[in-house]
Coordinates of C-alpha atoms in Angstrom, one line a residue:
L1 CA -94.5 190.1 30.8
K2 CA -92.4 193.1 31.5
P3 CA -94.1 196.0 33.4
D4 CA -94.2 198.0 30.2
D5 CA -96.1 195.2 28.5
L6 CA -99.2 195.2 30.8
L7 CA -102.6 195.3 29.1
Q8 CA -105.8 196.8 30.2
I9 CA -108.8 194.8 29.0
K10 CA -112.4 196.0 28.9
A11 CA -115.3 193.6 28.7
V12 CA -118.5 194.8 27.0
K13 CA -121.7 193.1 26.3
Y14 CA -121.7 191.5 22.9
R15 CA -124.4 192.8 20.5
Q16 CA -124.8 191.4 17.0
K17 CA -124.2 193.9 14.2
R18 CA -127.2 195.3 12.4
S19 CA -128.2 193.6 9.1
L20 CA -127.0 195.0 5.9
D21 CA -130.6 194.6 4.6
A22 CA -131.8 197.0 7.3
N23 CA -129.1 199.5 6.5
A24 CA -129.9 199.4 2.8
Y25 CA -133.6 199.9 3.5
A26 CA -132.8 203.0 5.7
W27 CA -130.9 204.5 2.7
V28 CA -133.8 203.7 0.3
L29 CA -136.2 205.6 2.6
M30 CA -133.8 208.5 3.1
T31 CA -133.4 208.8 -0.7
K32 CA -137.2 208.8 -1.0
I33 CA -137.5 211.5 1.7
A34 CA -134.8 213.6 -0.1
N35 CA -136.7 213.3 -3.3
S36 CA -140.0 214.2 -1.8
K37 CA -139.0 217.4 0.0
D38 CA -137.6 220.6 -1.5
I39 CA -135.6 221.4 1.6
Y40 CA -133.0 218.7 0.9
S41 CA -130.6 218.5 -1.9
S42 CA -129.4 215.0 -1.3
K43 CA -130.0 211.8 0.6
D44 CA -126.8 212.6 2.6
E45 CA -128.5 215.7 4.0
V46 CA -131.4 213.6 5.1
Y47 CA -129.0 211.1 6.6
E48 CA -127.3 213.9 8.6
E49 CA -130.6 215.2 9.8
M50 CA -131.7 211.7 10.9
L51 CA -128.4 211.2 12.8
Q52 CA -129.0 214.6 14.5
K53 CA -132.5 213.7 15.5
Y54 CA -132.3 209.9 16.1
G55 CA -128.6 209.0 16.1
A56 CA -126.7 207.0 18.8
F57 CA -123.8 208.7 20.6
Y58 CA -120.3 207.3 21.1
E59 CA -119.5 206.3 24.7
D60 CA -116.4 205.2 26.5
E61 CA -115.9 204.2 30.1
D62 CA -116.2 207.8 31.1
G63 CA -119.5 208.5 29.4
Y64 CA -120.4 210.2 26.2
I65 CA -117.6 211.4 24.0
T66 CA -117.8 215.2 23.6
I67 CA -115.6 217.9 22.1
T68 CA -115.3 221.6 23.1
V69 CA -114.0 224.0 20.5
K70 CA -113.9 227.7 19.9
K71 CA -117.4 228.8 18.9
S72 CA -116.0 230.0 15.5
V73 CA -114.9 226.5 14.5
D74 CA -116.8 225.2 11.4
M75 CA -117.8 221.7 12.6
S76 CA -118.6 220.6 9.1
K77 CA -114.9 220.5 8.6
V78 CA -114.3 218.3 11.6
D79 CA -114.4 214.6 10.6
G80 CA -117.4 212.7 12.0
H81 CA -120.9 213.6 13.0
W82 CA -121.5 216.1 15.8
K83 CA -124.6 217.2 17.7
Y84 CA -124.4 220.7 19.2
I85 CA -125.0 220.8 23.0
K86 CA -124.3 224.3 24.2
D87 CA -122.0 227.3 24.1
N88 CA -120.8 229.9 26.6
G89 CA -120.3 232.6 24.0
K90 CA -116.6 231.7 23.4
F91 CA -116.6 227.9 23.2
A92 CA -119.2 225.4 21.9
S93 CA -119.6 221.8 23.0
Y94 CA -120.7 218.8 20.8
L95 CA -121.6 215.2 21.2
M96 CA -120.0 212.7 18.8
I97 CA -122.7 210.7 16.9
K98 CA -122.0 207.3 15.5
G99 CA -122.5 206.7 11.8
S100 CA -125.2 204.1 11.2
S101 CA -122.7 201.5 9.9
E102 CA -121.5 201.3 13.5
Y103 CA -124.9 200.7 15.0
D104 CA -125.7 197.5 16.8
T105 CA -129.2 195.9 16.3
V106 CA -130.9 197.9 19.0
E107 CA -129.5 201.2 17.7
M108 CA -130.3 200.4 14.1
S109 CA -133.8 199.2 15.0
H110 CA -134.5 202.6 16.7
F111 CA -133.0 204.5 13.8
I112 CA -135.0 202.7 11.1
D113 CA -138.3 203.0 13.1
R114 CA -137.8 206.8 13.3
I115 CA -137.0 207.0 9.6
V116 CA -140.1 205.0 8.8
E117 CA -142.2 207.4 10.9
E118 CA -140.7 210.4 9.0
A119 CA -141.4 208.7 5.6
K120 CA -145.0 207.8 6.6
E121 CA -145.6 211.5 7.6
L122 CA -144.6 212.5 4.0
G123 CA -146.9 209.8 2.5
I124 CA -144.1 207.6 1.4
E125 CA -144.9 203.9 1.2
T126 CA -142.9 201.8 3.6
A127 CA -142.4 198.1 4.2
T128 CA -145.0 196.3 6.3
P129 CA -144.3 195.9 10.0
D130 CA -143.5 192.2 9.4
E131 CA -141.1 193.1 6.6
L132 CA -139.4 195.7 8.8
E133 CA -139.1 193.2 11.7
R134 CA -137.5 190.6 9.4
M135 CA -135.0 193.2 8.1
K136 CA -134.1 194.1 11.7
Q137 CA -133.7 190.5 12.7
E138 CA -131.9 189.1 9.7
W139 CA -128.1 189.3 9.8
G140 CA -125.8 190.1 6.9
T141 CA -122.1 190.1 6.8

């Protein structure tokens, strides 16, 4: 290898991907939530709210990934999902939220559990605890 060809390798603990079954069920519940409340116009709005409330944040070796922009920036036009942290009057800071398709099993389990709680509060029928556990443990591709 030439000096210009050196690689930096990072080892991370392997976590199995979440099941497609669990992800599909999360979307079923978010659709039911959207249909049961007048404040949402779509399941995508419910998804964004669930990410804001219960989502997992991107991290790298330096910690959480954040962005600081002029306070006037419309973050809905910035690709990705962002959680407002704070502003100083001129600039605002945001955490980058992972989309659920990128969650590992621990993150997806937490996300689904919170969505189930929200659905139950609205009187929406949900899967039994055993069915939920099976979905969270079964692996899809």
